[in-house]
Short mmCIF file of C-alpha atoms and ligand atoms in Angstrom, two decimals:
data_model
loop_
_atom_site.label_atom_id
_atom_site.label_comp_id
_atom_site.label_asym_id
_atom_site.label_seq_id
_atom_site.Cartn_x
_atom_site.Cartn_y
_atom_site.Cartn_z
CA MET A 1 -2.76 13.36 -22.73
CA ALA A 2 -4.42 12.41 -19.45
CA THR A 3 -3.28 14.28 -16.41
CA TYR A 4 -2.82 12.02 -13.46
CA LEU A 5 -2.73 13.02 -9.83
CA VAL A 6 -0.96 10.63 -7.49
CA THR A 7 -1.55 11.30 -3.79
CA GLY A 8 1.07 9.99 -1.41
CA ALA A 9 3.43 10.11 -4.36
CA ALA A 10 6.57 10.22 -2.24
CA GLY A 11 5.56 7.12 -0.34
CA PHE A 12 6.22 3.50 -1.17
CA ILE A 13 3.29 2.66 -3.44
CA GLY A 14 2.80 6.22 -4.70
CA SER A 15 6.37 6.51 -5.90
CA TRP A 16 6.12 3.26 -7.84
CA LEU A 17 2.95 4.47 -9.52
CA THR A 18 4.52 7.83 -10.30
CA GLN A 19 7.50 6.05 -11.84
CA ALA A 20 5.26 3.85 -13.99
CA LEU A 21 3.29 6.83 -15.26
CA VAL A 22 6.41 8.88 -16.03
CA GLU A 23 7.89 5.92 -17.88
CA ARG A 24 4.75 5.78 -20.00
CA GLY A 25 5.19 9.45 -20.81
CA GLU A 26 2.11 10.61 -18.90
CA THR A 27 1.66 14.03 -17.34
CA VAL A 28 1.86 13.54 -13.59
CA ARG A 29 1.06 15.78 -10.67
CA ALA A 30 2.54 14.25 -7.54
CA LEU A 31 1.16 15.23 -4.15
CA ASP A 32 2.56 14.48 -0.73
CA ASN A 33 2.70 16.11 2.69
CA PHE A 34 6.02 14.37 3.41
CA SER A 35 4.88 13.19 6.81
CA THR A 36 6.04 9.69 5.93
CA GLY A 37 6.91 10.06 2.24
CA LYS A 38 10.50 10.80 1.24
CA ARG A 39 11.72 13.21 -1.41
CA GLU A 40 14.42 10.74 -2.40
CA ASN A 41 11.69 8.34 -3.59
CA LEU A 42 10.80 10.86 -6.31
CA ALA A 43 14.30 12.14 -7.02
CA PRO A 44 14.89 10.16 -10.25
CA TRP A 45 11.72 11.62 -11.82
CA ARG A 46 11.68 15.00 -10.10
CA GLN A 47 12.23 16.99 -13.30
CA LYS A 48 9.44 15.15 -15.10
CA ILE A 49 6.63 15.70 -12.61
CA GLU A 50 4.79 18.57 -11.01
CA LEU A 51 5.32 18.17 -7.27
CA LEU A 52 2.89 19.67 -4.75
CA GLU A 53 3.48 19.68 -1.02
CA VAL A 54 -0.10 19.45 0.16
CA ASP A 55 -1.79 17.84 3.13
CA LEU A 56 -5.15 16.32 2.22
CA ARG A 57 -6.55 17.63 5.49
CA ASP A 58 -6.33 21.06 3.85
CA ALA A 59 -9.54 21.05 1.81
CA ASN A 60 -8.77 24.16 -0.24
CA ALA A 61 -5.28 23.10 -1.23
CA THR A 62 -6.60 19.63 -2.05
CA ALA A 63 -9.33 21.09 -4.24
CA ARG A 64 -6.74 23.15 -6.14
CA ALA A 65 -4.57 20.06 -6.62
CA CYS A 66 -7.48 18.34 -8.40
CA GLU A 67 -7.93 21.03 -11.03
CA GLY A 68 -7.19 19.91 -14.56
CA VAL A 69 -6.83 16.28 -13.52
CA GLU A 70 -8.50 13.36 -15.28
CA ILE A 71 -7.51 10.39 -13.15
CA ILE A 72 -6.44 10.20 -9.50
CA PHE A 73 -4.53 7.40 -7.82
CA HIS A 74 -5.23 7.93 -4.14
CA GLU A 75 -2.40 6.32 -2.18
CA ALA A 76 -1.95 8.92 0.55
CA ALA A 77 -2.80 7.53 3.97
CA LEU A 78 -1.41 6.92 7.40
CA PRO A 79 -1.14 3.16 7.18
CA SER A 80 -0.60 0.80 10.10
CA VAL A 81 -3.04 -1.05 12.28
CA PRO A 82 -0.99 -0.48 15.48
CA LEU A 83 -0.61 3.26 14.81
CA SER A 84 -4.39 3.53 14.50
CA VAL A 85 -4.84 1.64 17.76
CA LYS A 86 -2.42 3.95 19.56
CA ASP A 87 -3.57 7.21 17.99
CA PRO A 88 -6.91 6.74 16.23
CA ARG A 89 -7.64 10.45 15.88
CA THR A 90 -4.54 11.20 13.83
CA SER A 91 -5.09 8.30 11.49
CA HIS A 92 -8.81 9.07 11.31
CA THR A 93 -8.22 12.63 10.13
CA ALA A 94 -5.53 11.60 7.65
CA ASN A 95 -7.45 8.66 6.23
CA ILE A 96 -11.09 9.68 6.41
CA ASP A 97 -10.96 13.48 6.22
CA GLY A 98 -8.18 13.25 3.65
CA THR A 99 -10.17 10.91 1.42
CA PHE A 100 -13.32 12.98 1.80
CA ASN A 101 -11.51 16.21 0.87
CA LEU A 102 -10.02 14.52 -2.15
CA LEU A 103 -13.38 13.24 -3.35
CA GLU A 104 -14.89 16.67 -2.89
CA GLY A 105 -12.01 18.23 -4.80
CA ALA A 106 -12.35 15.62 -7.54
CA ARG A 107 -16.09 16.16 -7.87
CA HIS A 108 -15.83 19.95 -8.15
CA ALA A 109 -12.89 19.78 -10.55
CA GLY A 110 -14.68 17.33 -12.86
CA VAL A 111 -12.12 14.56 -12.39
CA ARG A 112 -13.24 11.48 -14.32
CA ARG A 113 -11.93 8.63 -12.16
CA VAL A 114 -10.48 7.95 -8.72
CA VAL A 115 -8.62 4.69 -8.04
CA TYR A 116 -8.27 4.14 -4.31
CA ALA A 117 -5.88 2.20 -2.11
CA ALA A 118 -8.28 0.18 0.02
CA SER A 119 -7.11 -2.43 2.49
CA SER A 120 -7.59 -6.14 3.05
CA SER A 121 -8.01 -5.27 6.72
CA ALA A 122 -11.65 -4.53 5.83
CA TYR A 123 -12.32 -8.29 5.87
CA GLY A 124 -11.16 -8.69 9.45
CA ASN A 125 -11.29 -12.34 10.44
CA ARG A 126 -14.08 -13.22 8.05
CA ASN A 127 -14.19 -16.79 6.87
CA PRO A 128 -14.20 -18.88 4.78
CA LEU A 129 -10.91 -18.26 3.05
CA PRO A 130 -10.03 -17.10 0.50
CA GLN A 131 -11.75 -13.78 1.04
CA VAL A 132 -13.96 -12.70 -1.80
CA GLU A 133 -15.37 -9.25 -2.54
CA SER A 134 -18.97 -10.32 -1.88
CA MET A 135 -18.18 -11.14 1.77
CA LEU A 136 -19.52 -8.96 4.54
CA PRO A 137 -16.76 -6.71 5.81
CA GLY A 138 -15.59 -7.11 9.40
CA PRO A 139 -13.05 -4.38 10.12
CA LEU A 140 -11.43 -4.73 13.55
CA SER A 141 -8.97 -1.87 14.00
CA PRO A 142 -9.61 1.86 13.57
CA TYR A 143 -7.35 1.72 10.51
CA ALA A 144 -9.50 -0.99 8.95
CA VAL A 145 -12.64 1.05 9.60
CA GLN A 146 -11.05 4.15 8.09
CA LYS A 147 -9.95 2.38 4.93
CA PHE A 148 -13.32 0.73 4.57
CA ALA A 149 -15.11 4.05 5.10
CA GLY A 150 -13.12 5.36 2.15
CA GLU A 151 -14.52 2.55 0.01
CA LEU A 152 -18.07 3.46 1.03
CA TYR A 153 -17.44 7.10 0.24
CA LEU A 154 -16.09 6.19 -3.19
CA ARG A 155 -19.11 4.12 -3.96
CA SER A 156 -21.42 6.90 -2.88
CA TYR A 157 -19.61 9.44 -5.09
CA TRP A 158 -20.12 7.12 -8.04
CA GLU A 159 -23.79 6.53 -7.26
CA VAL A 160 -24.65 10.10 -6.43
CA TYR A 161 -22.30 12.25 -8.48
CA GLY A 162 -21.19 9.91 -11.27
CA LEU A 163 -17.51 10.19 -10.31
CA GLU A 164 -16.02 6.92 -11.58
CA THR A 165 -14.40 5.16 -8.65
CA VAL A 166 -12.50 1.91 -8.31
CA ALA A 167 -11.25 0.58 -4.96
CA LEU A 168 -8.40 -1.91 -4.85
CA ARG A 169 -8.17 -3.85 -1.61
CA TYR A 170 -4.44 -4.21 -1.16
CA PHE A 171 -3.18 -7.34 0.57
CA ASN A 172 0.08 -6.60 2.44
CA ILE A 173 2.08 -4.93 -0.28
CA PHE A 174 5.86 -5.18 -0.06
CA GLY A 175 8.94 -4.35 -2.07
CA PRO A 176 11.74 -1.83 -2.50
CA ARG A 177 11.22 1.66 -1.01
CA GLN A 178 8.86 0.48 1.72
CA ALA A 179 10.06 2.41 4.78
CA PRO A 180 11.70 0.07 7.29
CA ASP A 181 12.52 2.54 10.04
CA SER A 182 9.40 3.19 12.04
CA PRO A 183 7.84 1.00 14.74
CA TYR A 184 4.81 1.02 12.40
CA SER A 185 6.66 -0.18 9.31
CA GLY A 186 5.35 -3.16 7.39
CA VAL A 187 6.77 -6.45 8.54
CA MET A 188 8.72 -7.26 5.37
CA ALA A 189 10.65 -3.99 5.29
CA LYS A 190 11.29 -4.15 9.01
CA PHE A 191 12.52 -7.74 9.03
CA ALA A 192 14.71 -7.30 5.94
CA LYS A 193 16.46 -4.30 7.42
CA MET A 194 16.88 -5.89 10.84
CA MET A 195 18.19 -9.21 9.57
CA LEU A 196 20.71 -7.51 7.29
CA ALA A 197 21.89 -5.45 10.25
CA GLY A 198 22.18 -8.61 12.37
CA GLU A 199 19.32 -7.58 14.67
CA GLN A 200 16.79 -10.08 15.95
CA PRO A 201 13.20 -9.44 14.79
CA THR A 202 10.19 -10.06 17.01
CA ILE A 203 7.18 -12.01 15.79
CA HIS A 204 3.96 -10.90 17.43
CA GLY A 205 2.01 -13.96 18.53
CA ASP A 206 2.86 -17.51 17.48
CA GLY A 207 3.80 -16.61 13.90
CA GLU A 208 1.07 -18.82 12.49
CA GLN A 209 -0.90 -15.81 11.25
CA SER A 210 -0.78 -15.66 7.47
CA ARG A 211 -0.74 -12.95 4.85
CA ASP A 212 -1.23 -12.86 1.11
CA PHE A 213 1.93 -10.79 0.67
CA THR A 214 1.85 -8.98 -2.68
CA TYR A 215 4.85 -7.62 -4.52
CA ILE A 216 4.62 -3.97 -5.53
CA GLU A 217 4.87 -4.46 -9.28
CA ASN A 218 1.61 -6.40 -9.23
CA VAL A 219 -0.06 -3.49 -7.49
CA VAL A 220 1.15 -1.05 -10.12
CA GLN A 221 -0.31 -3.30 -12.78
CA ALA A 222 -3.66 -3.52 -10.98
CA ASN A 223 -3.84 0.26 -10.67
CA LEU A 224 -3.05 0.92 -14.32
CA LYS A 225 -5.67 -1.62 -15.35
CA ALA A 226 -8.22 -0.14 -12.94
CA ALA A 227 -7.61 3.29 -14.44
CA ALA A 228 -8.05 2.04 -18.00
CA ALA A 229 -10.97 -0.39 -17.61
CA PRO A 230 -14.35 0.63 -19.05
CA ALA A 231 -16.54 2.46 -16.56
CA GLU A 232 -19.49 0.16 -17.17
CA LYS A 233 -17.42 -2.74 -15.85
CA VAL A 234 -15.63 -1.17 -12.91
CA ALA A 235 -17.13 2.10 -11.71
CA GLY A 236 -18.33 1.96 -8.11
CA ARG A 237 -16.69 -1.42 -7.58
CA MET A 238 -14.02 -2.88 -5.32
CA PHE A 239 -11.48 -5.57 -6.24
CA ASN A 240 -9.00 -7.61 -4.24
CA CYS A 241 -5.44 -6.83 -5.20
CA ALA A 242 -3.23 -9.71 -4.09
CA CYS A 243 -1.18 -12.67 -5.20
CA GLY A 244 -3.71 -15.28 -4.14
CA LYS A 245 -1.35 -17.37 -1.97
CA PRO A 246 -0.89 -17.01 1.78
CA TYR A 247 2.32 -17.50 3.78
CA THR A 248 2.57 -17.65 7.55
CA LEU A 249 4.88 -15.27 9.31
CA ASN A 250 7.01 -18.19 10.47
CA GLN A 251 7.44 -19.32 6.85
CA THR A 252 8.20 -15.78 5.76
CA TYR A 253 10.75 -15.34 8.52
CA LYS A 254 12.55 -18.54 7.50
CA LEU A 255 12.67 -17.63 3.83
CA MET A 256 13.91 -14.15 4.57
CA ALA A 257 16.54 -15.43 6.98
CA GLU A 258 17.84 -17.72 4.23
CA LEU A 259 18.02 -14.87 1.73
CA THR A 260 19.70 -12.46 4.13
CA GLY A 261 21.99 -15.04 5.71
CA TYR A 262 20.55 -14.31 9.15
CA LYS A 263 21.05 -17.21 11.52
CA ASN A 264 19.02 -16.53 14.69
CA PRO A 265 15.46 -17.62 15.40
CA PRO A 266 12.84 -14.91 16.02
CA LEU A 267 11.87 -13.57 19.38
CA TYR A 268 8.19 -14.20 20.06
CA GLY A 269 6.18 -11.44 21.72
CA PRO A 270 2.53 -10.80 22.53
CA SER A 271 0.00 -10.61 19.69
CA ARG A 272 -0.82 -7.16 18.41
CA GLU A 273 -4.20 -5.62 19.19
CA GLY A 274 -6.42 -5.48 16.12
CA ASP A 275 -4.23 -8.03 14.30
CA ILE A 276 -5.91 -10.36 11.86
CA LYS A 277 -5.18 -14.07 11.90
CA HIS A 278 -5.47 -15.07 8.26
CA SER A 279 -5.61 -12.91 5.18
CA TYR A 280 -5.88 -14.59 1.82
CA ALA A 281 -7.53 -13.27 -1.33
CA ASP A 282 -9.65 -14.67 -4.09
CA ILE A 283 -8.39 -12.67 -7.06
CA SER A 284 -10.75 -13.99 -9.71
CA ALA A 285 -12.78 -10.77 -9.94
CA ALA A 286 -9.66 -8.71 -10.67
CA ARG A 287 -8.48 -11.35 -13.15
CA GLU A 288 -11.78 -11.49 -15.00
CA THR A 289 -12.81 -7.86 -14.93
CA LEU A 290 -9.53 -5.95 -14.92
CA GLY A 291 -7.40 -8.53 -16.73
CA TYR A 292 -5.08 -8.46 -13.70
CA ALA A 293 -2.56 -11.27 -13.44
CA PRO A 294 0.18 -11.11 -10.81
CA LYS A 295 3.51 -11.32 -12.63
CA VAL A 296 5.89 -11.43 -9.68
CA ASP A 297 5.16 -14.18 -7.17
CA PHE A 298 5.97 -14.04 -3.48
CA LEU A 299 9.35 -15.76 -3.68
CA GLU A 300 10.63 -13.69 -6.58
CA GLY A 301 9.31 -10.56 -4.87
CA LEU A 302 11.08 -11.54 -1.67
CA ARG A 303 14.37 -12.00 -3.53
CA ARG A 304 14.08 -8.61 -5.23
CA THR A 305 13.13 -6.97 -1.97
CA VAL A 306 16.01 -8.45 0.00
CA ASP A 307 18.42 -7.50 -2.80
CA TRP A 308 17.25 -3.91 -2.60
CA TYR A 309 17.54 -3.67 1.19
CA ARG A 310 20.97 -5.30 0.99
CA GLU A 311 22.05 -2.58 -1.45
CA GLN A 312 20.67 0.07 0.92
CA HIS A 313 22.44 -1.54 3.84
CA GLN A 314 25.75 -1.60 1.96
CA GLN A 315 25.39 2.04 0.92
CA GLU A 316 24.66 2.99 4.51
CA SER A 317 27.66 1.02 5.79
CA ARG A 318 29.94 2.90 3.38
CA LYS A 319 28.91 6.29 4.81
CA PRO A 320 31.20 7.82 7.43
CA VAL A 321 30.07 7.14 11.02
CA GLY A 322 27.92 10.04 12.19
CA THR A 323 26.18 10.55 8.84
CA ARG A 324 24.33 7.22 8.95
CA VAL A 325 20.58 7.23 9.58
C1 UD2 B 1 -2.59 -4.39 7.31
C2 UD2 B 1 -3.35 -4.87 6.05
C3 UD2 B 1 -2.53 -4.48 4.81
C4 UD2 B 1 -2.26 -2.99 4.78
C5 UD2 B 1 -1.50 -2.66 6.06
C6 UD2 B 1 -1.12 -1.19 6.16
C7 UD2 B 1 -4.37 -6.90 6.91
C8 UD2 B 1 -4.46 -8.39 6.80
N1 UD2 B 1 -3.48 -6.32 6.11
O1 UD2 B 1 -1.37 -5.08 7.34
O2 UD2 B 1 -3.22 -4.86 3.64
O3 UD2 B 1 -3.44 -2.25 4.67
O4 UD2 B 1 -2.30 -3.00 7.21
O5 UD2 B 1 -0.39 -0.96 7.32
O6 UD2 B 1 -5.08 -6.30 7.70
N2 UD2 B 1 4.47 -8.36 12.74
C9 UD2 B 1 5.39 -8.98 13.57
N3 UD2 B 1 6.51 -8.29 13.93
C10 UD2 B 1 6.73 -7.01 13.53
C11 UD2 B 1 5.79 -6.38 12.70
C12 UD2 B 1 4.65 -7.09 12.32
O7 UD2 B 1 5.22 -10.13 13.96
O8 UD2 B 1 7.77 -6.43 13.92
C13 UD2 B 1 3.29 -9.12 12.32
C14 UD2 B 1 1.98 -8.42 12.65
O9 UD2 B 1 1.56 -8.70 13.96
C15 UD2 B 1 1.07 -9.03 11.57
C16 UD2 B 1 2.01 -9.28 10.39
O10 UD2 B 1 3.32 -9.24 10.92
O11 UD2 B 1 0.54 -10.26 12.01
C17 UD2 B 1 1.90 -8.21 9.32
O12 UD2 B 1 1.99 -6.94 9.96
P1 UD2 B 1 2.11 -5.59 9.13
O13 UD2 B 1 2.14 -4.46 10.11
O14 UD2 B 1 3.20 -5.69 8.15
O15 UD2 B 1 0.77 -5.56 8.27
P2 UD2 B 1 -0.79 -5.84 8.63
O16 UD2 B 1 -1.06 -7.28 8.46
O17 UD2 B 1 -1.19 -5.15 9.88
#
């Protein structure tokens, strides 16, 4: 049986991938440094996985974590455009050094394939829309540069060392388990939690920026397909991973307010530095080459997401005052 290594396994996307692999009966090594990942995200599968507390900035520990592994899903990263604008060095070391150490570890351990969480931010404000893989990249923020650098490194490791690599450019992934609590949280998690708590969210800019928000289950599917696809079709390549339909933030806000029962309009604040105006993917390459087909559309994903945060909110409200987070 293949041995999979999932980096960032206690995070949002990593924990979903770990779950999917465990449910398929695969042997999984889960790695996280728990800087943003949460042990509770892995709790239901804890007895079925090997869990390593490793920081990818530690090259030796990372190399050891790669031993005996056939396929790696590399989800570990410090995400967030604004975090990278505020503190580029920390996100640089986590995202670039971490990815480099992992590739080195993978190469020396004879890992067959690395599937990498790339980011739609690599396109920047490139037009025309939808954004297609053949477009010139135009990363704006340090985070976008870091994620794009990872893609280049992957491609080089395929070309030079024959390590099979596949990069999936994620377009604003959302769903249950996405952390809502930090100032750097993704907008969907943040807004869902705030609206359910009766707090007024802020939209940065005029709210007419758009995103190709993609529900997590589609991302899991894309990863499993990227891991299984024949090397001659996918190695060294990058694919958009999205739903293929953009929504503005104003539209998203309205839909989420309806689902949560939140009545107030948003506050509008200044635009964020490094923010992209429109992000919208052409997903035909993933469809044709990987056989990827998004199964959960935006609206269904939004419903499932709000249901999950509502459940979390209710559980939290039932806790005695003083023990709530
Ligand atoms: C980028 C990438 C995404 C992923 C992510 C990781 C793009 C288009 N997308 O997401 O694929 O790599 O980084 O972090 O680059 N916003 C508000 N109010 C808030 C929070 C956010 O208005 O309280 C806005 C924000 O200004 C942006 C949109 O919501 O226009 C989405 O923000 P986000 O932080 O959820 O994700 P984004 O687009 O930076």
